[in-house]
Amino acid sequence: MIIQTGQRTDIPAFYSRWLLNRLREGYVMVRNPYYPQSVSRYELDPSVVDLITFCTKNPLPVLRNQELMEELSAYRQWWYVTLTPYGREIEPNVPAKADVADGIVELGKRLGPDKVGWRYDPVFVSEKYTVPYHLKAFENIAKRLSGYTRTAVISFIDLYPKLRRNFPAAREVGAEEQLVLGKGFVEIASRYGMTLRPCAEGTELAQFGADCSGCQTVSVLESAAGRKLRVPKKASARKDCACYLNGDIGAYSSCGHLCRYCYANASEELVRQNMAAHDPASPLLIGNLENGDKLFSAPQKSWIV
C-alpha cells in the first residue's frame, strides 16, 4: 500500500518529530475528517508500505534530522516540493525560496531525480504576478533545479469556497493566459530536462508537449517505487484529477504556512488551535485518543507485483 502525507497538511515542515516517533513505534492513527470518532490505525512497516509520498513546501526539517532520514531510508519515497515566486503577503510562513530550492536539490542528490518532483502551483495572475513575471520566475527556478528533478507540475488556481473566503482578491486565470503560460512552461521545462505535468487541467496543454495524464498517477508512483504496483480501484478525488490518493495520515486545518490560496485550512484560528493541540508523542497528528473513539485497523498489504 501507499502512505500519503501531504493531501491535508505539511508534515515534513511542521511535524517531523512526530513522524520520527511514528516510524520508530511502527504505527500511526488517523482520525476520519468527516466522522471524527472513527480512527484508523496504519502499520508503518516496509513489508506492507510500498511507498511513502510527501508533499511539502519545506523539506528542510526532515533533511536536517539524521535520525529521521535513517528511519525513512527503509522505505521507498516520492517527494513533491512546492516552490513558487510568491511573497510573504501570499505565503506568510514559507521559508526563503533559495532555502527551499536547496532542499529540492538535496533530495535529488540523496534519492535521485526520479523520486523528486517540483510543484509550481497554484498559478494565479495579478497586477504583481503577471504572465511575464511567471515565465521569468519559472525559468529561474527550473534552471536552479535542473538535474535534480525531471518533473515540474503546474495548476491554475481553483476558487474553492475556503479559498474565496481566505483570499477574496484571487481571480481565475483566463483561457488565453493559461495557453500562453502553459506553452511557455512546457518549453522552459524541456530546456532544463523536465516534463511538465498539469494537475487536473484537462488536455489543453498537450498540444504544446505537456504530459496531461496526471501528476501523481499510478505510473508516477511506480517509477518512484521502482516496482510495478497492482493498486485497488479508487474514484478520483475531483473532476479531471487522475492522481492516486490513498492512506493520508494528515489532518485538515493544521498547516502553519497559512498560504492565502490554501484549500485545506478552514481558518487561521482553527489552524492555531489544532497546532496547539499537537502532541509529538500521540499516535494522532492532532490531539489524542478520546473516550468514545472507535478504532479500526486499516486493511493493508503490499501492492507490488
PDB file of C-alpha atoms in Angstrom:
ATOM      1  CA  MET A   1       0.000   0.000   0.000  1.00  0.00           C
ATOM      2  CA  ILE A   2       0.931   3.655  -0.190  1.00  0.00           C
ATOM      3  CA  ILE A   3       1.051   6.064   2.755  1.00  0.00           C
ATOM      4  CA  GLN A   4       0.345   9.681   1.812  1.00  0.00           C
ATOM      5  CA  THR A   5       1.345  12.619   3.998  1.00  0.00           C
ATOM      6  CA  GLY A   6       0.515  15.777   2.085  1.00  0.00           C
ATOM      7  CA  GLN A   7      -3.090  15.993   0.953  1.00  0.00           C
ATOM      8  CA  ARG A   8      -4.272  17.601   4.208  1.00  0.00           C
ATOM      9  CA  THR A   9      -1.253  19.322   5.761  1.00  0.00           C
ATOM     10  CA  ASP A  10       2.532  19.696   5.575  1.00  0.00           C
ATOM     11  CA  ILE A  11       4.020  17.030   7.832  1.00  0.00           C
ATOM     12  CA  PRO A  12       7.707  17.484   6.852  1.00  0.00           C
ATOM     13  CA  ALA A  13       7.576  21.232   7.562  1.00  0.00           C
ATOM     14  CA  PHE A  14       5.813  21.193  10.938  1.00  0.00           C
ATOM     15  CA  TYR A  15       5.600  17.667  12.323  1.00  0.00           C
ATOM     16  CA  SER A  16       8.902  15.934  11.594  1.00  0.00           C
ATOM     17  CA  ARG A  17       9.474  14.997  15.252  1.00  0.00           C
ATOM     18  CA  TRP A  18       6.046  13.333  15.343  1.00  0.00           C
ATOM     19  CA  LEU A  19       6.820  11.470  12.122  1.00  0.00           C
ATOM     20  CA  LEU A  20      10.051  10.144  13.608  1.00  0.00           C
ATOM     21  CA  ASN A  21       8.159   8.870  16.644  1.00  0.00           C
ATOM     22  CA  ARG A  22       5.565   7.184  14.445  1.00  0.00           C
ATOM     23  CA  LEU A  23       8.177   5.424  12.347  1.00  0.00           C
ATOM     24  CA  ARG A  24      10.005   4.251  15.452  1.00  0.00           C
ATOM     25  CA  GLU A  25       6.823   2.918  17.057  1.00  0.00           C
ATOM     26  CA  GLY A  26       5.734   1.333  13.797  1.00  0.00           C
ATOM     27  CA  TYR A  27       2.177   2.621  13.506  1.00  0.00           C
ATOM     28  CA  VAL A  28       0.079   5.751  13.093  1.00  0.00           C
ATOM     29  CA  MET A  29      -3.564   6.596  13.787  1.00  0.00           C
ATOM     30  CA  VAL A  30      -5.732   8.827  11.640  1.00  0.00           C
ATOM     31  CA  ARG A  31      -8.993  10.480  12.638  1.00  0.00           C
ATOM     32  CA  ASN A  32     -11.599  10.471   9.873  1.00  0.00           C
ATOM     33  CA  PRO A  33     -12.164  14.163   8.983  1.00  0.00           C
ATOM     34  CA  TYR A  34     -15.855  13.549   8.269  1.00  0.00           C
ATOM     35  CA  TYR A  35     -16.613  11.101  11.116  1.00  0.00           C
ATOM     36  CA  PRO A  36     -14.249  12.278  13.893  1.00  0.00           C
ATOM     37  CA  GLN A  37     -14.891   9.381  16.275  1.00  0.00           C
ATOM     38  CA  SER A  38     -13.745   6.915  13.621  1.00  0.00           C
ATOM     39  CA  VAL A  39      -9.992   6.334  13.950  1.00  0.00           C
ATOM     40  CA  SER A  40      -7.961   4.133  11.609  1.00  0.00           C
ATOM     41  CA  ARG A  41      -4.666   2.519  12.502  1.00  0.00           C
ATOM     42  CA  TYR A  42      -1.974   2.022   9.852  1.00  0.00           C
ATOM     43  CA  GLU A  43       1.066  -0.144  10.431  1.00  0.00           C
ATOM     44  CA  LEU A  44       4.281   1.549   9.304  1.00  0.00           C
ATOM     45  CA  ASP A  45       6.171  -1.477   8.098  1.00  0.00           C
ATOM     46  CA  PRO A  46       8.158  -1.684   4.842  1.00  0.00           C
ATOM     47  CA  SER A  47       6.724  -5.159   4.240  1.00  0.00           C
ATOM     48  CA  VAL A  48       3.271  -3.645   3.609  1.00  0.00           C
ATOM     49  CA  VAL A  49       4.080   0.031   2.906  1.00  0.00           C
ATOM     50  CA  ASP A  50       5.377   0.070  -0.669  1.00  0.00           C
ATOM     51  CA  LEU A  51       5.877   3.834  -0.824  1.00  0.00           C
ATOM     52  CA  ILE A  52       5.587   6.933   1.352  1.00  0.00           C
ATOM     53  CA  THR A  53       4.710  10.107  -0.533  1.00  0.00           C
ATOM     54  CA  PHE A  54       5.414  13.603   0.708  1.00  0.00           C
ATOM     55  CA  CYS A  55       4.031  16.937  -0.461  1.00  0.00           C
ATOM     56  CA  THR A  56       5.661  19.889   1.246  1.00  0.00           C
ATOM     57  CA  LYS A  57       6.798  23.472   0.960  1.00  0.00           C
ATOM     58  CA  ASN A  58       9.742  22.845   3.276  1.00  0.00           C
ATOM     59  CA  PRO A  59      11.663  19.553   3.340  1.00  0.00           C
ATOM     60  CA  LEU A  60      14.485  21.022   5.438  1.00  0.00           C
ATOM     61  CA  PRO A  61      13.322  19.811   8.902  1.00  0.00           C
ATOM     62  CA  VAL A  62      13.413  16.247   7.577  1.00  0.00           C
ATOM     63  CA  LEU A  63      16.698  16.634   5.716  1.00  0.00           C
ATOM     64  CA  ARG A  64      18.362  18.103   8.820  1.00  0.00           C
ATOM     65  CA  ASN A  65      17.155  15.287  11.087  1.00  0.00           C
ATOM     66  CA  GLN A  66      19.639  12.454  10.614  1.00  0.00           C
ATOM     67  CA  GLU A  67      17.646  10.048  12.790  1.00  0.00           C
ATOM     68  CA  LEU A  68      14.525  10.628  10.729  1.00  0.00           C
ATOM     69  CA  MET A  69      16.405  10.249   7.447  1.00  0.00           C
ATOM     70  CA  GLU A  70      17.759   6.919   8.693  1.00  0.00           C
ATOM     71  CA  GLU A  71      14.257   5.706   9.584  1.00  0.00           C
ATOM     72  CA  LEU A  72      12.931   6.786   6.187  1.00  0.00           C
ATOM     73  CA  SER A  73      15.752   5.030   4.360  1.00  0.00           C
ATOM     74  CA  ALA A  74      13.929   1.732   4.960  1.00  0.00           C
ATOM     75  CA  TYR A  75      11.049   2.966   2.770  1.00  0.00           C
ATOM     76  CA  ARG A  76      10.679   3.818  -0.888  1.00  0.00           C
ATOM     77  CA  GLN A  77       9.801   7.519  -1.171  1.00  0.00           C
ATOM     78  CA  TRP A  78       8.254  10.049  -3.532  1.00  0.00           C
ATOM     79  CA  TRP A  79       8.571  13.773  -2.796  1.00  0.00           C
ATOM     80  CA  TYR A  80       6.724  16.745  -4.263  1.00  0.00           C
ATOM     81  CA  VAL A  81       8.115  20.073  -3.112  1.00  0.00           C
ATOM     82  CA  THR A  82       6.208  23.253  -3.909  1.00  0.00           C
ATOM     83  CA  LEU A  83       8.324  26.250  -4.872  1.00  0.00           C
ATOM     84  CA  THR A  84       6.547  29.341  -6.202  1.00  0.00           C
ATOM     85  CA  PRO A  85       7.567  33.000  -6.660  1.00  0.00           C
ATOM     86  CA  TYR A  86       5.014  34.498  -4.276  1.00  0.00           C
ATOM     87  CA  GLY A  87       5.926  36.859  -1.460  1.00  0.00           C
ATOM     88  CA  ARG A  88       5.036  36.909   2.232  1.00  0.00           C
ATOM     89  CA  GLU A  89       1.706  38.580   1.503  1.00  0.00           C
ATOM     90  CA  ILE A  90       0.642  35.297  -0.153  1.00  0.00           C
ATOM     91  CA  GLU A  91       2.794  32.703   1.644  1.00  0.00           C
ATOM     92  CA  PRO A  92       3.417  34.203   5.113  1.00  0.00           C
ATOM     93  CA  ASN A  93       5.406  31.385   6.702  1.00  0.00           C
ATOM     94  CA  VAL A  94       7.125  29.638   3.822  1.00  0.00           C
ATOM     95  CA  PRO A  95      10.933  29.714   4.173  1.00  0.00           C
ATOM     96  CA  ALA A  96      13.188  31.679   1.845  1.00  0.00           C
ATOM     97  CA  LYS A  97      12.890  30.470  -1.743  1.00  0.00           C
ATOM     98  CA  ALA A  98      16.619  29.804  -2.023  1.00  0.00           C
ATOM     99  CA  ASP A  99      16.457  27.524   1.023  1.00  0.00           C
ATOM    100  CA  VAL A 100      13.545  25.537  -0.387  1.00  0.00           C
ATOM    101  CA  ALA A 101      15.398  25.203  -3.700  1.00  0.00           C
ATOM    102  CA  ASP A 102      18.421  23.909  -1.810  1.00  0.00           C
ATOM    103  CA  GLY A 103      16.135  21.353  -0.162  1.00  0.00           C
ATOM    104  CA  ILE A 104      14.909  20.089  -3.534  1.00  0.00           C
ATOM    105  CA  VAL A 105      18.494  19.844  -4.770  1.00  0.00           C
ATOM    106  CA  GLU A 106      19.487  17.886  -1.667  1.00  0.00           C
ATOM    107  CA  LEU A 107      16.572  15.469  -2.090  1.00  0.00           C
ATOM    108  CA  GLY A 108      17.535  14.975  -5.714  1.00  0.00           C
ATOM    109  CA  LYS A 109      21.108  14.176  -4.705  1.00  0.00           C
ATOM    110  CA  ARG A 110      20.068  11.727  -1.990  1.00  0.00           C
ATOM    111  CA  LEU A 111      17.140   9.969  -3.648  1.00  0.00           C
ATOM    112  CA  GLY A 112      17.648  10.601  -7.348  1.00  0.00           C
ATOM    113  CA  PRO A 113      15.717  12.875  -9.739  1.00  0.00           C
ATOM    114  CA  ASP A 114      13.062  10.226 -10.451  1.00  0.00           C
ATOM    115  CA  LYS A 115      11.893  10.332  -6.826  1.00  0.00           C
ATOM    116  CA  VAL A 116      11.522  14.111  -6.514  1.00  0.00           C
ATOM    117  CA  GLY A 117       9.087  16.465  -8.243  1.00  0.00           C
ATOM    118  CA  TRP A 118       8.775  20.251  -8.237  1.00  0.00           C
ATOM    119  CA  ARG A 119       5.352  21.857  -7.951  1.00  0.00           C
ATOM    120  CA  TYR A 120       4.804  25.397  -9.231  1.00  0.00           C
ATOM    121  CA  ASP A 121       1.223  25.773  -8.141  1.00  0.00           C
ATOM    122  CA  PRO A 122      -1.267  27.215  -7.861  1.00  0.00           C
ATOM    123  CA  VAL A 123      -0.677  29.756 -10.610  1.00  0.00           C
ATOM    124  CA  PHE A 124      -2.680  32.961 -10.367  1.00  0.00           C
ATOM    125  CA  VAL A 125      -2.310  36.272 -12.160  1.00  0.00           C
ATOM    126  CA  SER A 126      -2.469  39.726 -10.578  1.00  0.00           C
ATOM    127  CA  GLU A 127      -1.018  43.198 -11.058  1.00  0.00           C
ATOM    128  CA  LYS A 128       2.198  41.988  -9.432  1.00  0.00           C
ATOM    129  CA  TYR A 129       2.278  38.377 -10.589  1.00  0.00           C
ATOM    130  CA  THR A 130       1.782  38.922 -14.316  1.00  0.00           C
ATOM    131  CA  VAL A 131       2.221  36.416 -17.131  1.00  0.00           C
ATOM    132  CA  PRO A 132       5.767  37.668 -17.935  1.00  0.00           C
ATOM    133  CA  TYR A 133       6.608  37.588 -14.208  1.00  0.00           C
ATOM    134  CA  HIS A 134       5.599  33.913 -14.004  1.00  0.00           C
ATOM    135  CA  LEU A 135       7.542  32.920 -17.101  1.00  0.00           C
ATOM    136  CA  LYS A 136      10.705  34.568 -15.796  1.00  0.00           C
ATOM    137  CA  ALA A 137      10.289  33.130 -12.294  1.00  0.00           C
ATOM    138  CA  PHE A 138       9.572  29.642 -13.643  1.00  0.00           C
ATOM    139  CA  GLU A 139      12.753  29.709 -15.717  1.00  0.00           C
ATOM    140  CA  ASN A 140      14.875  30.935 -12.810  1.00  0.00           C
ATOM    141  CA  ILE A 141      13.665  28.089 -10.612  1.00  0.00           C
ATOM    142  CA  ALA A 142      13.896  25.470 -13.378  1.00  0.00           C
ATOM    143  CA  LYS A 143      17.491  26.448 -14.041  1.00  0.00           C
ATOM    144  CA  ARG A 144      18.358  26.024 -10.355  1.00  0.00           C
ATOM    145  CA  LEU A 145      16.683  22.609 -10.115  1.00  0.00           C
ATOM    146  CA  SER A 146      17.938  21.220 -13.413  1.00  0.00           C
ATOM    147  CA  GLY A 147      19.375  17.741 -12.972  1.00  0.00           C
ATOM    148  CA  TYR A 148      17.765  17.165  -9.575  1.00  0.00           C
ATOM    149  CA  THR A 149      14.205  16.526 -10.749  1.00  0.00           C
ATOM    150  CA  ARG A 150      12.630  15.513 -14.025  1.00  0.00           C
ATOM    151  CA  THR A 151       9.092  16.577 -13.117  1.00  0.00           C
ATOM    152  CA  ALA A 152       7.509  20.030 -12.967  1.00  0.00           C
ATOM    153  CA  VAL A 153       3.845  20.284 -12.021  1.00  0.00           C
ATOM    154  CA  ILE A 154       1.619  23.296 -12.549  1.00  0.00           C
ATOM    155  CA  SER A 155      -2.016  24.039 -11.857  1.00  0.00           C
ATOM    156  CA  PHE A 156      -4.084  27.160 -12.237  1.00  0.00           C
ATOM    157  CA  ILE A 157      -5.883  28.434  -9.168  1.00  0.00           C
ATOM    158  CA  ASP A 158      -9.325  26.966  -8.410  1.00  0.00           C
ATOM    159  CA  LEU A 159     -11.651  29.186  -6.406  1.00  0.00           C
ATOM    160  CA  TYR A 160     -12.904  26.745  -3.796  1.00  0.00           C
ATOM    161  CA  PRO A 161     -15.222  28.182  -1.095  1.00  0.00           C
ATOM    162  CA  LYS A 162     -12.450  28.144   1.543  1.00  0.00           C
ATOM    163  CA  LEU A 163     -10.118  29.889  -0.864  1.00  0.00           C
ATOM    164  CA  ARG A 164     -12.683  32.556  -1.752  1.00  0.00           C
ATOM    165  CA  ARG A 165     -13.114  33.271   1.938  1.00  0.00           C
ATOM    166  CA  ASN A 166      -9.400  33.409   2.761  1.00  0.00           C
ATOM    167  CA  PHE A 167      -8.227  35.025  -0.477  1.00  0.00           C
ATOM    168  CA  PRO A 168     -11.073  37.206  -1.806  1.00  0.00           C
ATOM    169  CA  ALA A 169      -8.783  39.070  -4.224  1.00  0.00           C
ATOM    170  CA  ALA A 170      -7.972  35.909  -6.191  1.00  0.00           C
ATOM    171  CA  ARG A 171      -9.348  35.508  -9.691  1.00  0.00           C
ATOM    172  CA  GLU A 172      -9.300  32.647 -12.150  1.00  0.00           C
ATOM    173  CA  VAL A 173      -6.640  32.629 -14.852  1.00  0.00           C
ATOM    174  CA  GLY A 174      -8.232  33.321 -18.229  1.00  0.00           C
ATOM    175  CA  ALA A 175      -8.184  30.736 -21.018  1.00  0.00           C
ATOM    176  CA  GLU A 176      -5.786  32.752 -23.190  1.00  0.00           C
ATOM    177  CA  GLU A 177      -3.471  33.377 -20.256  1.00  0.00           C
ATOM    178  CA  GLN A 178      -3.448  29.658 -19.491  1.00  0.00           C
ATOM    179  CA  LEU A 179      -2.374  28.833 -23.025  1.00  0.00           C
ATOM    180  CA  VAL A 180       0.407  31.424 -23.051  1.00  0.00           C
ATOM    181  CA  LEU A 181       1.689  30.316 -19.659  1.00  0.00           C
ATOM    182  CA  GLY A 182       1.300  26.620 -20.423  1.00  0.00           C
ATOM    183  CA  LYS A 183       3.203  26.853 -23.702  1.00  0.00           C
ATOM    184  CA  GLY A 184       5.987  28.840 -22.042  1.00  0.00           C
ATOM    185  CA  PHE A 185       6.207  26.475 -19.077  1.00  0.00           C
ATOM    186  CA  VAL A 186       6.463  23.430 -21.365  1.00  0.00           C
ATOM    187  CA  GLU A 187       9.289  24.991 -23.367  1.00  0.00           C
ATOM    188  CA  ILE A 188      11.201  26.085 -20.280  1.00  0.00           C
ATOM    189  CA  ALA A 189      10.767  22.738 -18.513  1.00  0.00           C
ATOM    190  CA  SER A 190      12.021  20.896 -21.587  1.00  0.00           C
ATOM    191  CA  ARG A 191      15.112  23.100 -21.776  1.00  0.00           C
ATOM    192  CA  TYR A 192      16.054  22.066 -18.259  1.00  0.00           C
ATOM    193  CA  GLY A 193      15.353  18.351 -18.582  1.00  0.00           C
ATOM    194  CA  MET A 194      11.874  18.283 -17.075  1.00  0.00           C
ATOM    195  CA  THR A 195       8.457  17.067 -18.182  1.00  0.00           C
ATOM    196  CA  LEU A 196       5.627  19.488 -17.481  1.00  0.00           C
ATOM    197  CA  ARG A 197       2.614  17.811 -15.869  1.00  0.00           C
ATOM    198  CA  PRO A 198      -0.515  19.961 -15.487  1.00  0.00           C
ATOM    199  CA  CYS A 199      -2.563  18.982 -12.432  1.00  0.00           C
ATOM    200  CA  ALA A 200      -6.280  18.480 -13.148  1.00  0.00           C
ATOM    201  CA  GLU A 201      -6.227  20.916 -16.075  1.00  0.00           C
ATOM    202  CA  GLY A 202      -7.641  18.720 -18.823  1.00  0.00           C
ATOM    203  CA  THR A 203      -5.681  18.153 -22.042  1.00  0.00           C
ATOM    204  CA  GLU A 204      -5.426  21.699 -23.434  1.00  0.00           C
ATOM    205  CA  LEU A 205      -1.669  21.891 -22.923  1.00  0.00           C
ATOM    206  CA  ALA A 206      -0.936  18.552 -24.603  1.00  0.00           C
ATOM    207  CA  GLN A 207      -0.674  20.394 -27.937  1.00  0.00           C
ATOM    208  CA  PHE A 208       2.498  22.059 -26.619  1.00  0.00           C
ATOM    209  CA  GLY A 209       4.046  18.846 -25.309  1.00  0.00           C
ATOM    210  CA  ALA A 210       2.768  18.691 -21.732  1.00  0.00           C
ATOM    211  CA  ASP A 211       2.062  15.298 -20.190  1.00  0.00           C
ATOM    212  CA  CYS A 212      -1.597  15.668 -19.244  1.00  0.00           C
ATOM    213  CA  SER A 213      -2.008  12.182 -17.785  1.00  0.00           C
ATOM    214  CA  GLY A 214      -1.814  13.489 -14.193  1.00  0.00           C
ATOM    215  CA  CYS A 215       0.775  14.458 -11.598  1.00  0.00           C
ATOM    216  CA  GLN A 216       0.616  11.585  -9.097  1.00  0.00           C
ATOM    217  CA  THR A 217      -0.668   8.761 -11.228  1.00  0.00           C
ATOM    218  CA  VAL A 218      -0.018   5.089 -10.635  1.00  0.00           C
ATOM    219  CA  SER A 219       2.734   5.215 -13.274  1.00  0.00           C
ATOM    220  CA  VAL A 220       4.443   8.109 -11.437  1.00  0.00           C
ATOM    221  CA  LEU A 221       4.260   6.168  -8.174  1.00  0.00           C
ATOM    222  CA  GLU A 222       5.561   3.013  -9.861  1.00  0.00           C
ATOM    223  CA  SER A 223       8.512   4.973 -11.221  1.00  0.00           C
ATOM    224  CA  ALA A 224       9.297   6.296  -7.739  1.00  0.00           C
ATOM    225  CA  ALA A 225       8.931   2.850  -6.177  1.00  0.00           C
ATOM    226  CA  GLY A 226      10.891   1.135  -8.930  1.00  0.00           C
ATOM    227  CA  ARG A 227       8.221  -1.576  -8.924  1.00  0.00           C
ATOM    228  CA  LYS A 228       5.014  -2.431 -10.735  1.00  0.00           C
ATOM    229  CA  LEU A 229       2.001  -1.972  -8.457  1.00  0.00           C
ATOM    230  CA  ARG A 230      -1.374  -3.685  -8.542  1.00  0.00           C
ATOM    231  CA  VAL A 231      -3.457  -0.990  -6.836  1.00  0.00           C
ATOM    232  CA  PRO A 232      -7.112  -1.251  -5.792  1.00  0.00           C
ATOM    233  CA  LYS A 233      -9.535   0.736  -7.898  1.00  0.00           C
ATOM    234  CA  LYS A 234     -10.309   4.139  -6.432  1.00  0.00           C
ATOM    235  CA  ALA A 235     -12.529   7.024  -7.533  1.00  0.00           C
ATOM    236  CA  SER A 236     -10.806  10.279  -8.492  1.00  0.00           C
ATOM    237  CA  ALA A 237     -10.633  12.946  -5.807  1.00  0.00           C
ATOM    238  CA  ARG A 238     -12.143  15.573  -8.130  1.00  0.00           C
ATOM    239  CA  LYS A 239     -13.042  16.220 -11.739  1.00  0.00           C
ATOM    240  CA  ASP A 240     -10.115  15.881 -14.176  1.00  0.00           C
ATOM    241  CA  CYS A 241      -7.879  14.525 -11.388  1.00  0.00           C
ATOM    242  CA  ALA A 242      -6.032  11.302 -12.204  1.00  0.00           C
ATOM    243  CA  CYS A 243      -3.934  11.205  -9.025  1.00  0.00           C
ATOM    244  CA  TYR A 244      -3.970   8.065  -6.933  1.00  0.00           C
ATOM    245  CA  LEU A 245      -4.533   9.325  -3.391  1.00  0.00           C
ATOM    246  CA  ASN A 246      -4.797   6.803  -0.592  1.00  0.00           C
ATOM    247  CA  GLY A 247      -3.981   6.406   3.086  1.00  0.00           C
ATOM    248  CA  ASP A 248      -3.331  10.027   4.057  1.00  0.00           C
ATOM    249  CA  ILE A 249      -2.113  10.325   7.645  1.00  0.00           C
ATOM    250  CA  GLY A 250      -2.504  14.101   7.970  1.00  0.00           C
ATOM    251  CA  ALA A 251      -5.264  16.343   9.340  1.00  0.00           C
ATOM    252  CA  TYR A 252      -7.001  19.329   7.792  1.00  0.00           C
ATOM    253  CA  SER A 253      -6.560  22.846   9.190  1.00  0.00           C
ATOM    254  CA  SER A 254      -3.139  22.131  10.648  1.00  0.00           C
ATOM    255  CA  CYS A 255      -0.682  23.664   8.180  1.00  0.00           C
ATOM    256  CA  GLY A 256       1.203  26.607   9.649  1.00  0.00           C
ATOM    257  CA  HIS A 257       2.290  28.067   6.313  1.00  0.00           C
ATOM    258  CA  LEU A 258      -1.112  29.848   6.184  1.00  0.00           C
ATOM    259  CA  CYS A 259      -0.910  30.428   2.435  1.00  0.00           C
ATOM    260  CA  ARG A 260      -3.735  32.610   1.176  1.00  0.00           C
ATOM    261  CA  TYR A 261      -4.673  30.117  -1.541  1.00  0.00           C
ATOM    262  CA  CYS A 262      -4.806  27.037   0.731  1.00  0.00           C
ATOM    263  CA  TYR A 263      -7.813  24.736   0.269  1.00  0.00           C
ATOM    264  CA  ALA A 264      -7.001  22.549   3.314  1.00  0.00           C
ATOM    265  CA  ASN A 265      -7.184  25.209   6.058  1.00  0.00           C
ATOM    266  CA  ALA A 266     -10.618  26.398   7.101  1.00  0.00           C
ATOM    267  CA  SER A 267      -9.329  29.397   9.057  1.00  0.00           C
ATOM    268  CA  GLU A 268      -6.184  30.746  10.679  1.00  0.00           C
ATOM    269  CA  GLU A 269      -7.738  30.466  14.132  1.00  0.00           C
ATOM    270  CA  LEU A 270      -8.569  26.778  13.679  1.00  0.00           C
ATOM    271  CA  VAL A 271      -5.034  26.117  12.452  1.00  0.00           C
ATOM    272  CA  ARG A 272      -3.613  27.732  15.592  1.00  0.00           C
ATOM    273  CA  GLN A 273      -5.936  25.682  17.813  1.00  0.00           C
ATOM    274  CA  ASN A 274      -5.004  22.442  16.086  1.00  0.00           C
ATOM    275  CA  MET A 275      -1.290  23.133  16.139  1.00  0.00           C
ATOM    276  CA  ALA A 276      -1.532  23.905  19.858  1.00  0.00           C
ATOM    277  CA  ALA A 277      -3.251  20.520  20.340  1.00  0.00           C
ATOM    278  CA  HIS A 278      -0.446  18.653  18.582  1.00  0.00           C
ATOM    279  CA  ASP A 279       1.391  16.159  20.786  1.00  0.00           C
ATOM    280  CA  PRO A 280       4.545  14.668  19.206  1.00  0.00           C
ATOM    281  CA  ALA A 281       4.088  11.546  21.348  1.00  0.00           C
ATOM    282  CA  SER A 282       0.484  10.940  20.260  1.00  0.00           C
ATOM    283  CA  PRO A 283      -0.326   8.356  17.589  1.00  0.00           C
ATOM    284  CA  LEU A 284      -2.648  11.020  16.108  1.00  0.00           C
ATOM    285  CA  LEU A 285      -1.283  14.102  14.387  1.00  0.00           C
ATOM    286  CA  ILE A 286      -3.688  16.408  16.249  1.00  0.00           C
ATOM    287  CA  GLY A 287      -4.802  15.656  19.790  1.00  0.00           C
ATOM    288  CA  ASN A 288      -5.005  12.252  21.434  1.00  0.00           C
ATOM    289  CA  LEU A 289      -7.393   9.339  21.546  1.00  0.00           C
ATOM    290  CA  GLU A 290     -10.625  10.130  23.385  1.00  0.00           C
ATOM    291  CA  ASN A 291     -13.353   8.159  25.138  1.00  0.00           C
ATOM    292  CA  GLY A 292     -15.882   7.028  22.560  1.00  0.00           C
ATOM    293  CA  ASP A 293     -13.397   6.757  19.698  1.00  0.00           C
ATOM    294  CA  LYS A 294     -13.973   3.704  17.518  1.00  0.00           C
ATOM    295  CA  LEU A 295     -10.683   2.166  16.428  1.00  0.00           C
ATOM    296  CA  PHE A 296     -10.250   0.269  13.183  1.00  0.00           C
ATOM    297  CA  SER A 297      -7.241  -1.481  11.684  1.00  0.00           C
ATOM    298  CA  ALA A 298      -6.912  -0.346   8.087  1.00  0.00           C
ATOM    299  CA  PRO A 299      -6.601  -3.229   5.622  1.00  0.00           C
ATOM    300  CA  GLN A 300      -3.001  -3.306   4.471  1.00  0.00           C
ATOM    301  CA  LYS A 301      -0.966  -5.431   2.117  1.00  0.00           C
ATOM    302  CA  SER A 302       1.832  -4.896  -0.368  1.00  0.00           C
ATOM    303  CA  TRP A 303       0.694  -3.923  -3.876  1.00  0.00           C
ATOM    304  CA  ILE A 304       3.992  -4.837  -5.501  1.00  0.00           C
ATOM    305  CA  VAL A 305       3.510  -7.240  -8.388  1.00  0.00           C
TER     306      VAL A 305
END
